Amino acid sequence: MSAPVVVGVDGSPSSLDAVEVAVREARLRGCGLKVVHAFWPSMHVPVSPSLLGPAEAGLREMVERLVAEAVQRARAADPDVKVAKAVVMGEPLRVLEAQSREAALVVVGSRDLGSFRGLLLRSTAVHLAAHARCPVMVVRDRPGPAGWIVLGADGSPAGEAAVDFAFAEAALRGTRVIALHAWTPWSVQAPPPQDSSMPCAYGPGTLADGEERLLAEAVAGRRERYPGVTVEYKVVRSGAREALTEASKSAELLVVGARGRGGIAGLLLGSVSQALLHHAHCPVVVARARAGPDGPARPRSPRRERA
C-alpha cells in the first residue's frame, strides 16, 4: 500500500480547512487519508467531570466528536478517498512527527494544534517542518487560487528535496512550476579577480549571469523526468523572503527547502522558511531530504552551499 497523507486536527476551523486540502492531496496521489489527533489531557481545555467517569472521559468524548467531524468533512469533500482516523495519546508535535515516518505528506493548519490556545505557529508547524520525516504542508488562512506552483530555489543541496517535490506536485496537479531564485550582492560569493589590477573582481552583469546559471543547474534533469511540466525561470534581485512572499500572492502552492544557502549550520529550519510559514499568502510546503532511521539523509549533490 502507498503511504497515506496525514492531517493533524484539533477541531479548529484552520485544521478543518487543512482536512479539505489534505483530501485533495490524497486523491492526487491515489492514496488514503489519515486523520490524526493527539490526545493529551493536560493540554485540552478542562471540562467538568462526566457522570459516567472522570474528567478524562469527558475529554475523550470531546476528542472523538472533533475527529468524527473532521472525518465527515473529508468524506464530504471526496467520498472516493479512503479515510482512516487515529486518536493517539501523546504530545501533538511528537505524535505528528512519529506519524510522518510512514506518511507521504503531513498537512496541518496555520493555527495551533492540540488546543494550544494562544500558542502560535512557531511551536507547531515550524517544529514539524524541521523534524518531520516527510514534506510538511501548512495550510494558510486563505486557500491559494487554482494556479501555478512557486518553487524557492537556491541551488543548495538542502534545496534539492524541494525541487523534486515541486515538480512531482506540478505533474499531479497538471500545472506549471515557477522556479524563483532571489539574490542580492551581499548573498552572493563574488568570483576571484582575473587580474589583480582590476578595481573590481567582476564585470557588470557577472553576478546576475552566475545566479541565472545556478537556477538552471538547480532544476537540471527535472524537465526530462517530468516532460509534461512547464517551468518558468525567474531570477530577481531581492531578499528571498520578500520575493517569495510576494510571489505567493498569485500562487496555488509555495515549495521551499528546510535550509538553504543562507542557513545557519545546526539550524534545522532556515529563517526564510520560517518567515514564509508565517507570512505566505498560500499553502506552503517545506520539503527536507527523506530521512532514514538514523536521521536526515545526507545531501546528494556536491553543489556549493554558503553559510
Coordinates of C-alpha atoms in Angstrom, one line a residue, residues 23 79 87 133 142 149 189-190 224 236 251 264 305:
V23 CA -8.2 15.1 0.9
P79 CA -16.2 10.2 -1.0
V87 CA -6.6 9.3 18.3
R133 CA 10.5 12.6 8.0
R142 CA -6.7 31.8 2.6
I149 CA 3.5 26.2 -8.1
Q189 CA 30.0 34.9 -3.3
A190 CA 32.0 37.1 -5.6
E224 CA 13.4 15.4 -18.6
V236 CA 15.1 38.5 -9.0
A251 CA 0.4 31.0 -6.4
I264 CA 23.0 28.7 9.8
E305 CA 26.5 26.0 -0.1

